[in-house]
mmCIF file of C-alpha atoms in Angstrom:
data_model
loop_
_atom_site.group_PDB
_atom_site.id
_atom_site.type_symbol
_atom_site.label_atom_id
_atom_site.label_comp_id
_atom_site.label_asym_id
_atom_site.label_seq_id
_atom_site.Cartn_x
_atom_site.Cartn_y
_atom_site.Cartn_z
ATOM 1 C CA UNK A 1 -22.468 22.569 -5.796
ATOM 2 C CA UNK A 2 -23.274 23.741 -9.309
ATOM 3 C CA UNK A 3 -26.511 22.226 -10.626
ATOM 4 C CA UNK A 4 -27.897 22.317 -14.157
ATOM 5 C CA UNK A 5 -31.213 20.707 -15.107
ATOM 6 C CA UNK A 6 -32.137 19.179 -18.466
ATOM 7 C CA UNK A 7 -35.585 17.965 -19.492
ATOM 8 C CA UNK A 8 -35.609 15.017 -21.887
ATOM 9 C CA UNK A 9 -39.022 14.177 -23.356
ATOM 10 C CA UNK A 10 -39.840 10.916 -25.110
ATOM 11 C CA UNK A 11 -42.595 11.153 -27.775
ATOM 12 C CA UNK A 12 -43.900 8.909 -30.540
ATOM 13 C CA UNK A 13 -43.659 11.646 -33.203
ATOM 14 C CA UNK A 14 -40.441 13.757 -33.568
ATOM 15 C CA UNK A 15 -40.780 17.452 -32.804
ATOM 16 C CA UNK A 16 -38.366 20.386 -32.790
ATOM 17 C CA UNK A 17 -36.199 20.725 -29.630
ATOM 18 C CA UNK A 18 -37.724 23.436 -27.449
ATOM 19 C CA UNK A 19 -36.208 25.552 -24.688
ATOM 20 C CA UNK A 20 -38.380 25.726 -21.569
ATOM 21 C CA UNK A 21 -38.238 27.867 -18.451
ATOM 22 C CA UNK A 22 -36.272 26.487 -15.504
ATOM 23 C CA UNK A 23 -38.396 24.378 -13.161
ATOM 24 C CA UNK A 24 -36.596 21.695 -11.205
ATOM 25 C CA UNK A 25 -38.761 18.837 -10.029
ATOM 26 C CA UNK A 26 -36.072 16.738 -8.449
ATOM 27 C CA UNK A 27 -37.958 16.779 -5.108
ATOM 28 C CA UNK A 28 -41.533 17.115 -6.377
ATOM 29 C CA UNK A 29 -42.548 13.458 -6.646
ATOM 30 C CA UNK A 30 -45.466 12.651 -4.328
ATOM 31 C CA UNK A 31 -45.713 8.973 -5.203
ATOM 32 C CA UNK A 32 -44.184 6.522 -7.643
ATOM 33 C CA UNK A 33 -45.717 4.451 -10.389
ATOM 34 C CA UNK A 34 -44.218 2.188 -13.051
ATOM 35 C CA UNK A 35 -46.048 3.311 -16.172
ATOM 36 C CA UNK A 36 -44.332 4.974 -19.124
ATOM 37 C CA UNK A 37 -47.182 7.467 -19.733
ATOM 38 C CA UNK A 38 -48.460 10.320 -17.611
ATOM 39 C CA UNK A 39 -52.039 11.145 -16.690
ATOM 40 C CA UNK A 40 -52.432 13.086 -19.960
ATOM 41 C CA UNK A 41 -51.567 9.969 -22.001
ATOM 42 C CA UNK A 42 -48.253 11.386 -23.256
ATOM 43 C CA UNK A 43 -44.958 9.597 -22.787
ATOM 44 C CA UNK A 44 -43.248 10.826 -19.647
ATOM 45 C CA UNK A 45 -40.296 13.207 -19.560
ATOM 46 C CA UNK A 46 -36.898 12.665 -17.946
ATOM 47 C CA UNK A 47 -35.725 15.570 -15.788
ATOM 48 C CA UNK A 48 -31.948 15.459 -15.446
ATOM 49 C CA UNK A 49 -29.922 17.507 -12.954
ATOM 50 C CA UNK A 50 -26.176 17.749 -13.543
ATOM 51 C CA UNK A 51 -23.815 18.536 -10.657
ATOM 52 C CA UNK A 52 -20.357 19.819 -11.604
ATOM 53 C CA UNK A 53 -18.828 20.328 -8.158
ATOM 54 C CA UNK A 54 -17.458 23.545 -6.699
ATOM 55 C CA UNK A 55 -14.388 25.730 -7.088
ATOM 56 C CA UNK A 56 -13.357 28.444 -4.670
ATOM 57 C CA UNK A 57 -10.392 29.933 -6.475
ATOM 58 C CA UNK A 58 -9.397 33.181 -8.140
ATOM 59 C CA UNK A 59 -7.902 34.250 -11.450
ATOM 60 C CA UNK A 60 -8.019 32.792 -14.928
ATOM 61 C CA UNK A 61 -5.599 30.180 -16.260
ATOM 62 C CA UNK A 62 -5.620 31.493 -19.818
ATOM 63 C CA UNK A 63 -4.249 34.906 -18.868
ATOM 64 C CA UNK A 64 -2.220 34.187 -15.735
ATOM 65 C CA UNK A 65 -0.423 30.915 -15.103
ATOM 66 C CA UNK A 66 0.159 31.971 -11.484
ATOM 67 C CA UNK A 67 -3.532 32.304 -10.561
ATOM 68 C CA UNK A 68 -5.863 29.375 -9.899
ATOM 69 C CA UNK A 69 -8.969 29.439 -12.129
ATOM 70 C CA UNK A 70 -12.566 30.142 -11.152
ATOM 71 C CA UNK A 71 -14.290 28.845 -14.288
ATOM 72 C CA UNK A 72 -13.444 25.135 -14.261
ATOM 73 C CA UNK A 73 -17.126 24.164 -13.942
ATOM 74 C CA UNK A 74 -18.097 25.852 -17.232
ATOM 75 C CA UNK A 75 -20.352 23.734 -19.486
ATOM 76 C CA UNK A 76 -19.893 24.786 -23.119
ATOM 77 C CA UNK A 77 -21.267 21.631 -24.744
ATOM 78 C CA UNK A 78 -23.305 18.881 -23.108
ATOM 79 C CA UNK A 79 -24.007 15.543 -24.775
ATOM 80 C CA UNK A 80 -26.688 13.431 -23.089
ATOM 81 C CA UNK A 81 -27.214 9.808 -24.079
ATOM 82 C CA UNK A 82 -30.040 7.591 -22.783
ATOM 83 C CA UNK A 83 -29.639 3.846 -23.325
ATOM 84 C CA UNK A 84 -31.774 0.828 -22.515
ATOM 85 C CA UNK A 85 -30.680 -1.897 -20.123
ATOM 86 C CA UNK A 86 -29.299 -3.817 -23.122
ATOM 87 C CA UNK A 87 -27.093 -0.854 -24.080
ATOM 88 C CA UNK A 88 -29.137 0.164 -27.110
ATOM 89 C CA UNK A 89 -29.548 3.876 -27.762
ATOM 90 C CA UNK A 90 -32.845 5.613 -27.074
ATOM 91 C CA UNK A 91 -31.676 9.178 -27.629
ATOM 92 C CA UNK A 92 -28.466 11.206 -27.916
ATOM 93 C CA UNK A 93 -28.722 14.984 -27.853
ATOM 94 C CA UNK A 94 -25.986 17.611 -27.924
ATOM 95 C CA UNK A 95 -26.536 21.039 -26.347
ATOM 96 C CA UNK A 96 -24.405 24.177 -26.518
ATOM 97 C CA UNK A 97 -25.799 26.080 -23.551
ATOM 98 C CA UNK A 98 -25.839 25.419 -19.824
ATOM 99 C CA UNK A 99 -28.935 27.470 -19.036
ATOM 100 C CA UNK A 100 -32.399 26.292 -18.052
ATOM 101 C CA UNK A 101 -34.065 23.122 -19.331
ATOM 102 C CA UNK A 102 -34.268 21.342 -22.676
ATOM 103 C CA UNK A 103 -36.627 18.830 -24.305
ATOM 104 C CA UNK A 104 -35.714 16.302 -27.001
ATOM 105 C CA UNK A 105 -37.628 13.531 -28.735
ATOM 106 C CA UNK A 106 -37.191 9.777 -28.624
ATOM 107 C CA UNK A 107 -39.096 7.088 -30.564
ATOM 108 C CA UNK A 108 -39.297 4.863 -27.475
ATOM 109 C CA UNK A 109 -40.349 5.363 -23.873
ATOM 110 C CA UNK A 110 -37.964 5.676 -20.947
ATOM 111 C CA UNK A 111 -37.833 3.131 -18.110
ATOM 112 C CA UNK A 112 -36.334 3.106 -14.619
ATOM 113 C CA UNK A 113 -33.651 0.660 -15.840
ATOM 114 C CA UNK A 114 -32.281 3.051 -18.472
ATOM 115 C CA UNK A 115 -28.707 4.291 -18.312
ATOM 116 C CA UNK A 116 -27.961 8.005 -18.693
ATOM 117 C CA UNK A 117 -24.480 9.049 -19.886
ATOM 118 C CA UNK A 118 -23.389 12.695 -19.872
ATOM 119 C CA UNK A 119 -20.255 14.037 -21.593
ATOM 120 C CA UNK A 120 -19.317 17.673 -21.044
ATOM 121 C CA UNK A 121 -17.148 19.802 -23.363
ATOM 122 C CA UNK A 122 -16.546 17.049 -25.898
ATOM 123 C CA UNK A 123 -15.741 18.373 -29.395
ATOM 124 C CA UNK A 124 -18.796 18.925 -31.578
ATOM 125 C CA UNK A 125 -20.084 15.743 -33.200
ATOM 126 C CA UNK A 126 -17.991 13.373 -31.066
ATOM 127 C CA UNK A 127 -20.983 11.075 -30.478
ATOM 128 C CA UNK A 128 -22.763 11.484 -33.846
ATOM 129 C CA UNK A 129 -22.402 7.850 -34.956
ATOM 130 C CA UNK A 130 -22.814 6.216 -31.553
ATOM 131 C CA UNK A 131 -25.582 3.589 -31.318
ATOM 132 C CA UNK A 132 -24.708 1.771 -28.062
ATOM 133 C CA UNK A 133 -23.604 2.695 -24.555
ATOM 134 C CA UNK A 134 -20.295 0.882 -25.103
ATOM 135 C CA UNK A 135 -19.564 3.003 -28.158
ATOM 136 C CA UNK A 136 -20.364 6.152 -26.158
ATOM 137 C CA UNK A 137 -17.853 5.104 -23.496
ATOM 138 C CA UNK A 138 -15.150 4.350 -26.075
ATOM 139 C CA UNK A 139 -14.955 7.881 -27.439
ATOM 140 C CA UNK A 140 -11.778 9.851 -26.757
ATOM 141 C CA UNK A 141 -10.639 13.461 -26.930
ATOM 142 C CA UNK A 142 -7.114 14.493 -27.941
ATOM 143 C CA UNK A 143 -4.827 16.545 -25.753
ATOM 144 C CA UNK A 144 -5.235 19.868 -27.571
ATOM 145 C CA UNK A 145 -9.037 19.676 -27.492
ATOM 146 C CA UNK A 146 -8.989 18.633 -23.836
ATOM 147 C CA UNK A 147 -6.571 21.242 -22.504
ATOM 148 C CA UNK A 148 -7.124 24.272 -24.744
ATOM 149 C CA UNK A 149 -10.125 25.777 -26.515
ATOM 150 C CA UNK A 150 -11.136 26.611 -30.068
ATOM 151 C CA UNK A 151 -9.872 30.193 -29.879
ATOM 152 C CA UNK A 152 -6.417 29.601 -28.399
ATOM 153 C CA UNK A 153 -4.376 26.425 -28.846
ATOM 154 C CA UNK A 154 -1.245 27.963 -27.294
ATOM 155 C CA UNK A 155 -2.453 28.488 -23.723
ATOM 156 C CA UNK A 156 -4.405 26.070 -21.572
ATOM 157 C CA UNK A 157 -8.074 26.803 -20.960
ATOM 158 C CA UNK A 158 -9.797 26.272 -17.616
ATOM 159 C CA UNK A 159 -13.267 26.902 -19.068
ATOM 160 C CA UNK A 160 -13.484 23.947 -21.453
ATOM 161 C CA UNK A 161 -12.454 20.982 -19.319
ATOM 162 C CA UNK A 162 -13.880 17.590 -20.365
ATOM 163 C CA UNK A 163 -16.140 15.915 -17.791
ATOM 164 C CA UNK A 164 -18.166 12.729 -17.679
ATOM 165 C CA UNK A 165 -20.921 11.232 -15.553
ATOM 166 C CA UNK A 166 -23.459 8.432 -15.614
ATOM 167 C CA UNK A 167 -26.382 7.003 -13.676
ATOM 168 C CA UNK A 168 -28.815 4.117 -13.830
ATOM 169 C CA UNK A 169 -30.771 5.415 -10.868
ATOM 170 C CA UNK A 170 -33.935 6.744 -12.539
ATOM 171 C CA UNK A 171 -37.113 7.256 -10.532
ATOM 172 C CA UNK A 172 -40.636 7.387 -11.953
ATOM 173 C CA UNK A 173 -43.640 9.408 -10.794
ATOM 174 C CA UNK A 174 -46.942 10.358 -12.437
ATOM 175 C CA UNK A 175 -45.417 12.961 -14.763
ATOM 176 C CA UNK A 176 -41.652 12.502 -14.979
ATOM 177 C CA UNK A 177 -38.640 10.274 -14.851
ATOM 178 C CA UNK A 178 -36.056 11.878 -12.568
ATOM 179 C CA UNK A 179 -32.290 11.413 -12.397
ATOM 180 C CA UNK A 180 -29.260 13.235 -11.022
ATOM 181 C CA UNK A 181 -25.838 12.866 -12.643
ATOM 182 C CA UNK A 182 -22.573 13.941 -11.006
ATOM 183 C CA UNK A 183 -20.065 14.742 -13.721
ATOM 184 C CA UNK A 184 -16.381 14.460 -12.876
ATOM 185 C CA UNK A 185 -13.366 16.191 -14.375
ATOM 186 C CA UNK A 186 -11.394 13.891 -16.663
ATOM 187 C CA UNK A 187 -8.194 15.942 -16.620
ATOM 188 C CA UNK A 188 -5.750 16.309 -13.747
ATOM 189 C CA UNK A 189 -4.324 19.539 -12.316
ATOM 190 C CA UNK A 190 -0.804 20.262 -11.115
ATOM 191 C CA UNK A 191 0.162 23.098 -8.795
ATOM 192 C CA UNK A 192 3.754 24.078 -8.120
ATOM 193 C CA UNK A 193 2.896 25.589 -4.755
ATOM 194 C CA UNK A 194 6.433 26.446 -3.672
ATOM 195 C CA UNK A 195 9.950 26.414 -5.151
ATOM 196 C CA UNK A 196 12.884 27.227 -2.886
ATOM 197 C CA UNK A 197 16.553 26.384 -2.308
ATOM 198 C CA UNK A 198 18.351 25.177 0.792
ATOM 199 C CA UNK A 199 22.099 25.238 0.210
ATOM 200 C CA UNK A 200 23.819 24.071 3.399
ATOM 201 C CA UNK A 201 26.090 26.786 4.794
ATOM 202 C CA UNK A 202 28.791 24.218 5.561
ATOM 203 C CA UNK A 203 28.621 22.389 2.215
ATOM 204 C CA UNK A 204 30.325 22.760 -1.120
ATOM 205 C CA UNK A 205 27.409 24.774 -2.507
ATOM 206 C CA UNK A 206 27.089 27.264 0.335
ATOM 207 C CA UNK A 207 27.462 30.164 -2.143
ATOM 208 C CA UNK A 208 25.449 28.556 -4.951
ATOM 209 C CA UNK A 209 22.566 30.244 -6.745
ATOM 210 C CA UNK A 210 19.713 28.929 -8.842
ATOM 211 C CA UNK A 211 17.708 30.953 -11.369
ATOM 212 C CA UNK A 212 14.465 29.305 -12.610
ATOM 213 C CA UNK A 213 14.294 29.595 -16.387
ATOM 214 C CA UNK A 214 11.417 27.352 -17.387
ATOM 215 C CA UNK A 215 8.879 24.939 -15.905
ATOM 216 C CA UNK A 216 7.167 22.333 -18.062
ATOM 217 C CA UNK A 217 5.506 18.908 -18.113
ATOM 218 C CA UNK A 218 6.787 15.751 -19.771
ATOM 219 C CA UNK A 219 5.183 12.395 -20.631
ATOM 220 C CA UNK A 220 1.657 13.752 -20.983
ATOM 221 C CA UNK A 221 -0.630 11.279 -22.842
ATOM 222 C CA UNK A 222 -2.023 12.342 -26.209
ATOM 223 C CA UNK A 223 -5.691 11.569 -25.408
ATOM 224 C CA UNK A 224 -8.181 10.619 -22.720
ATOM 225 C CA UNK A 225 -11.305 8.481 -22.656
ATOM 226 C CA UNK A 226 -14.900 9.483 -21.972
ATOM 227 C CA UNK A 227 -15.635 6.711 -19.535
ATOM 228 C CA UNK A 228 -17.550 6.176 -16.272
ATOM 229 C CA UNK A 229 -15.518 7.786 -13.492
ATOM 230 C CA UNK A 230 -15.935 4.998 -10.964
ATOM 231 C CA UNK A 231 -14.346 2.485 -13.347
ATOM 232 C CA UNK A 232 -11.848 4.848 -14.957
ATOM 233 C CA UNK A 233 -8.566 3.085 -15.729
ATOM 234 C CA UNK A 234 -6.742 6.233 -16.932
ATOM 235 C CA UNK A 235 -5.632 6.575 -20.509
ATOM 236 C CA UNK A 236 -2.267 5.038 -21.357
ATOM 237 C CA UNK A 237 -0.608 5.730 -24.689
ATOM 238 C CA UNK A 238 1.155 2.404 -24.774
ATOM 239 C CA UNK A 239 4.523 0.925 -23.920
ATOM 240 C CA UNK A 240 6.645 3.514 -25.720
ATOM 241 C CA UNK A 241 6.946 7.281 -25.505
ATOM 242 C CA UNK A 242 5.268 7.732 -28.887
ATOM 243 C CA UNK A 243 2.010 9.584 -28.393
ATOM 244 C CA UNK A 244 3.224 11.593 -25.417
ATOM 245 C CA UNK A 245 3.676 15.357 -25.228
ATOM 246 C CA UNK A 246 6.237 17.614 -23.534
ATOM 247 C CA UNK A 247 6.262 21.339 -22.846
ATOM 248 C CA UNK A 248 9.931 22.335 -23.083
ATOM 249 C CA UNK A 249 10.428 25.445 -25.210
ATOM 250 C CA UNK A 250 12.896 25.411 -28.089
ATOM 251 C CA UNK A 251 13.592 27.968 -30.793
ATOM 252 C CA UNK A 252 12.486 25.384 -33.331
ATOM 253 C CA UNK A 253 8.962 25.267 -31.904
ATOM 254 C CA UNK A 254 9.095 21.577 -31.189
ATOM 255 C CA UNK A 255 11.246 18.985 -29.498
ATOM 256 C CA UNK A 256 11.996 15.319 -30.120
ATOM 257 C CA UNK A 257 12.919 14.691 -26.496
ATOM 258 C CA UNK A 258 12.243 11.002 -25.780
ATOM 259 C CA UNK A 259 10.358 10.864 -29.077
ATOM 260 C CA UNK A 260 7.616 13.073 -27.641
ATOM 261 C CA UNK A 261 5.762 15.900 -29.373
ATOM 262 C CA UNK A 262 6.110 19.497 -28.234
ATOM 263 C CA UNK A 263 3.073 21.412 -26.963
ATOM 264 C CA UNK A 264 3.658 24.995 -25.885
ATOM 265 C CA UNK A 265 0.689 25.019 -23.502
ATOM 266 C CA UNK A 266 2.366 22.379 -21.305
ATOM 267 C CA UNK A 267 5.025 24.812 -20.077
ATOM 268 C CA UNK A 268 5.795 28.392 -19.110
ATOM 269 C CA UNK A 269 8.169 29.064 -21.990
ATOM 270 C CA UNK A 270 11.452 30.797 -21.208
ATOM 271 C CA UNK A 271 11.043 33.074 -18.195
ATOM 272 C CA UNK A 272 12.296 36.652 -18.307
ATOM 273 C CA UNK A 273 13.540 38.847 -15.463
ATOM 274 C CA UNK A 274 10.819 41.441 -16.140
ATOM 275 C CA UNK A 275 7.627 41.844 -18.121
ATOM 276 C CA UNK A 276 6.219 38.320 -17.892
ATOM 277 C CA UNK A 277 3.978 36.384 -15.531
ATOM 278 C CA UNK A 278 5.705 34.743 -13.837
ATOM 279 C CA UNK A 279 9.116 36.453 -13.770
ATOM 280 C CA UNK A 280 12.330 34.705 -12.844
ATOM 281 C CA UNK A 281 14.553 35.542 -9.874
ATOM 282 C CA UNK A 282 17.834 34.459 -8.311
ATOM 283 C CA UNK A 283 17.494 32.045 -5.382
ATOM 284 C CA UNK A 284 20.256 31.587 -2.830
ATOM 285 C CA UNK A 285 21.057 30.747 0.769
ATOM 286 C CA UNK A 286 18.957 28.939 3.334
ATOM 287 C CA UNK A 287 16.607 31.603 4.694
ATOM 288 C CA UNK A 288 13.553 33.390 3.319
ATOM 289 C CA UNK A 289 12.899 35.368 1.192
ATOM 290 C CA UNK A 290 16.073 34.990 -0.923
ATOM 291 C CA UNK A 291 15.685 31.238 -1.131
ATOM 292 C CA UNK A 292 12.015 31.173 -2.229
ATOM 293 C CA UNK A 293 10.749 31.945 -5.731
ATOM 294 C CA UNK A 294 8.531 34.997 -5.305
ATOM 295 C CA UNK A 295 9.880 35.781 -1.848
ATOM 296 C CA UNK A 296 7.474 35.778 1.082
ATOM 297 C CA UNK A 297 4.552 35.371 -1.354
ATOM 298 C CA UNK A 298 5.764 32.279 -3.186
ATOM 299 C CA UNK A 299 5.198 32.119 -6.927
ATOM 300 C CA UNK A 300 2.649 29.417 -7.756
ATOM 301 C CA UNK A 301 2.164 27.774 -11.153
ATOM 302 C CA UNK A 302 -0.854 25.826 -12.422
ATOM 303 C CA UNK A 303 -1.018 23.300 -15.243
ATOM 304 C CA UNK A 304 -3.678 20.935 -16.543
ATOM 305 C CA UNK A 305 -2.590 17.518 -17.720
ATOM 306 C CA UNK A 306 -4.054 14.214 -18.902
ATOM 307 C CA UNK A 307 -4.586 11.169 -16.666
ATOM 308 C CA UNK A 308 -1.748 8.669 -16.983
ATOM 309 C CA UNK A 309 -1.334 5.164 -15.587
ATOM 310 C CA UNK A 310 1.768 4.200 -17.582
ATOM 311 C CA UNK A 311 4.461 3.702 -14.938
ATOM 312 C CA UNK A 312 7.127 3.336 -17.636
ATOM 313 C CA UNK A 313 6.479 6.930 -18.678
ATOM 314 C CA UNK A 314 5.060 8.726 -15.624
ATOM 315 C CA UNK A 315 4.090 12.364 -16.038
ATOM 316 C CA UNK A 316 6.741 14.691 -14.609
ATOM 317 C CA UNK A 317 6.999 18.377 -13.750
ATOM 318 C CA UNK A 318 10.433 19.581 -14.833
ATOM 319 C CA UNK A 319 12.069 22.659 -13.327
ATOM 320 C CA UNK A 320 14.848 24.001 -15.535
ATOM 321 C CA UNK A 321 17.259 26.729 -14.504
ATOM 322 C CA UNK A 322 20.789 28.064 -14.261
ATOM 323 C CA UNK A 323 22.728 26.488 -11.400
ATOM 324 C CA UNK A 324 25.839 28.404 -10.357
ATOM 325 C CA UNK A 325 27.880 26.355 -7.836
ATOM 326 C CA UNK A 326 29.924 29.284 -6.531
ATOM 327 C CA UNK A 327 27.465 32.097 -7.180
ATOM 328 C CA UNK A 328 30.015 34.092 -9.138
ATOM 329 C CA UNK A 329 27.624 34.730 -12.005
ATOM 330 C CA UNK A 330 30.220 33.999 -14.661
ATOM 331 C CA UNK A 331 29.306 32.059 -17.773
ATOM 332 C CA UNK A 332 32.039 29.532 -17.071
ATOM 333 C CA UNK A 333 30.642 28.576 -13.682
ATOM 334 C CA UNK A 334 26.869 28.464 -14.322
ATOM 335 C CA UNK A 335 25.169 25.705 -16.321
ATOM 336 C CA UNK A 336 21.682 24.455 -17.061
ATOM 337 C CA UNK A 337 20.242 22.042 -14.531
ATOM 338 C CA UNK A 338 17.003 20.061 -14.630
ATOM 339 C CA UNK A 339 14.877 18.810 -11.753
ATOM 340 C CA UNK A 340 12.345 16.305 -13.215
ATOM 341 C CA UNK A 341 9.801 15.603 -10.477
ATOM 342 C CA UNK A 342 7.816 12.393 -10.860
ATOM 343 C CA UNK A 343 4.421 13.490 -9.586
ATOM 344 C CA UNK A 344 2.858 10.080 -9.017
ATOM 345 C CA UNK A 345 2.799 6.606 -10.548
ATOM 346 C CA UNK A 346 -0.874 7.040 -11.407
ATOM 347 C CA UNK A 347 -2.108 10.446 -12.528
ATOM 348 C CA UNK A 348 -5.813 10.196 -11.729
ATOM 349 C CA UNK A 349 -8.570 12.227 -13.387
ATOM 350 C CA UNK A 350 -10.209 14.943 -11.317
ATOM 351 C CA UNK A 351 -7.314 15.218 -8.872
ATOM 352 C CA UNK A 352 -5.109 18.198 -8.036
ATOM 353 C CA UNK A 353 -1.459 17.482 -7.232
ATOM 354 C CA UNK A 354 0.261 20.229 -5.221
ATOM 355 C CA UNK A 355 4.056 20.119 -5.216
ATOM 356 C CA UNK A 356 6.500 21.851 -2.904
ATOM 357 C CA UNK A 357 10.107 21.588 -4.155
ATOM 358 C CA UNK A 358 13.251 22.448 -2.201
ATOM 359 C CA UNK A 359 16.476 22.350 -4.269
ATOM 360 C CA UNK A 360 19.580 21.370 -2.278
ATOM 361 C CA UNK A 361 22.287 20.782 -4.890
ATOM 362 C CA UNK A 362 22.982 20.554 -8.620
ATOM 363 C CA UNK A 363 20.320 18.813 -10.687
ATOM 364 C CA UNK A 364 20.442 16.595 -13.782
ATOM 365 C CA UNK A 365 21.971 17.514 -17.101
ATOM 366 C CA UNK A 366 18.912 16.289 -18.993
ATOM 367 C CA UNK A 367 15.140 16.610 -18.480
ATOM 368 C CA UNK A 368 14.831 12.872 -19.033
ATOM 369 C CA UNK A 369 17.261 11.918 -16.255
ATOM 370 C CA UNK A 370 15.566 11.669 -12.877
ATOM 371 C CA UNK A 371 17.565 13.657 -10.331
ATOM 372 C CA UNK A 372 19.288 12.088 -7.373
ATOM 373 C CA UNK A 373 17.077 12.087 -4.280
ATOM 374 C CA UNK A 374 19.706 14.202 -2.526
ATOM 375 C CA UNK A 375 19.255 16.996 -5.080
ATOM 376 C CA UNK A 376 15.857 18.105 -3.861
ATOM 377 C CA UNK A 377 13.095 17.415 -1.365
ATOM 378 C CA UNK A 378 9.668 17.061 -2.947
ATOM 379 C CA UNK A 379 6.395 17.005 -1.029
ATOM 380 C CA UNK A 380 3.269 16.054 -2.972
ATOM 381 C CA UNK A 381 -0.253 16.480 -1.598
ATOM 382 C CA UNK A 382 -3.289 15.208 -3.477
ATOM 383 C CA UNK A 383 -6.929 16.247 -3.343
ATOM 384 C CA UNK A 384 -9.941 16.338 -5.627
ATOM 385 C CA UNK A 385 -10.841 19.506 -7.506
ATOM 386 C CA UNK A 386 -13.322 20.068 -4.673
ATOM 387 C CA UNK A 387 -12.299 20.259 -1.018
ATOM 388 C CA UNK A 388 -12.067 16.514 -0.299
ATOM 389 C CA UNK A 389 -8.525 15.851 0.961
ATOM 390 C CA UNK A 390 -6.695 12.526 0.765
ATOM 391 C CA UNK A 391 -3.446 11.635 2.579
ATOM 392 C CA UNK A 392 -0.194 13.458 1.824
ATOM 393 C CA UNK A 393 2.869 11.623 0.480
ATOM 394 C CA UNK A 394 6.406 12.923 1.015
ATOM 395 C CA UNK A 395 9.366 11.959 -1.161
ATOM 396 C CA UNK A 396 12.899 12.625 0.092
#
């Protein structure tokens, strides 16, 4: 569990924000009182510990789409808001470091009924004009800011993921107000854990081959909300496809597929036979390793995406490739085939969706046409970014 502590001090006269040495007092209270001032007569401080969860992975998403990231819990910018029980603002402070402890000023004292809201990795100035807790919770971040970073808008970034947390559970001792906030990831993660073929030896496609050419997401919402995790209703862009993004590569740099906007970071781009990560390969037969992408060590792909509750436009992972029904390798026999996998009806924030796909026959002619259930078997398992596992769902 990654823990970061922040010291918020309420004073009658504004002073310059000061960095202090780390000294957690989350367990130091010997007894509780209900006064707003300490024994020295000064208004009490609020010591805030932020927990970001754990990751036990390897690799970095920005340089290798086939390696799961280690830096998802990075805090580049932290915005802390303290609000009274009526929702009025007492203090909002933005920090750009995740080290040690910080003090800020507030013209009013803290109380045990205050609400603390914490937004992580929001764009600079997102909460500048906020004056109430409701306004804080209504702020959004667009897809590019949420899934990439300021230095690279082409590849997804695992080290700038938006998070949010809140608490109204403040305790009060002789010197401090104390609170702990668990911040939760607001994006979702998709893993293509395995891609293989299973062409029945007695069927019409017993000699068929499939060459993966591209993997990308469709129907990804354009924004997400900074909102309390427990009540999160998942951002929905509306009743039409406008405001959604896709990741299919075209030579024009954008696509109008379903009226959606193209975003390169939502896909692999066109795969090559050599020199890229990942590389493509020809899949055939019914036995390993020829039928599994990557052979005995299956190629895995990782994508970040936005939460989505719109069942009319569910987020899909689309596998595009060359399907050759007789395996002859001639241009007249092979054609592009799409396998659009509907991941779930409700793409929840902070969840990782692992997909295992087995292709059995020819797919769709379009990335917007859901393939026949006989074309592929898809197994989807869901768990939080941490190690908490929820039941597995199988689609056949």
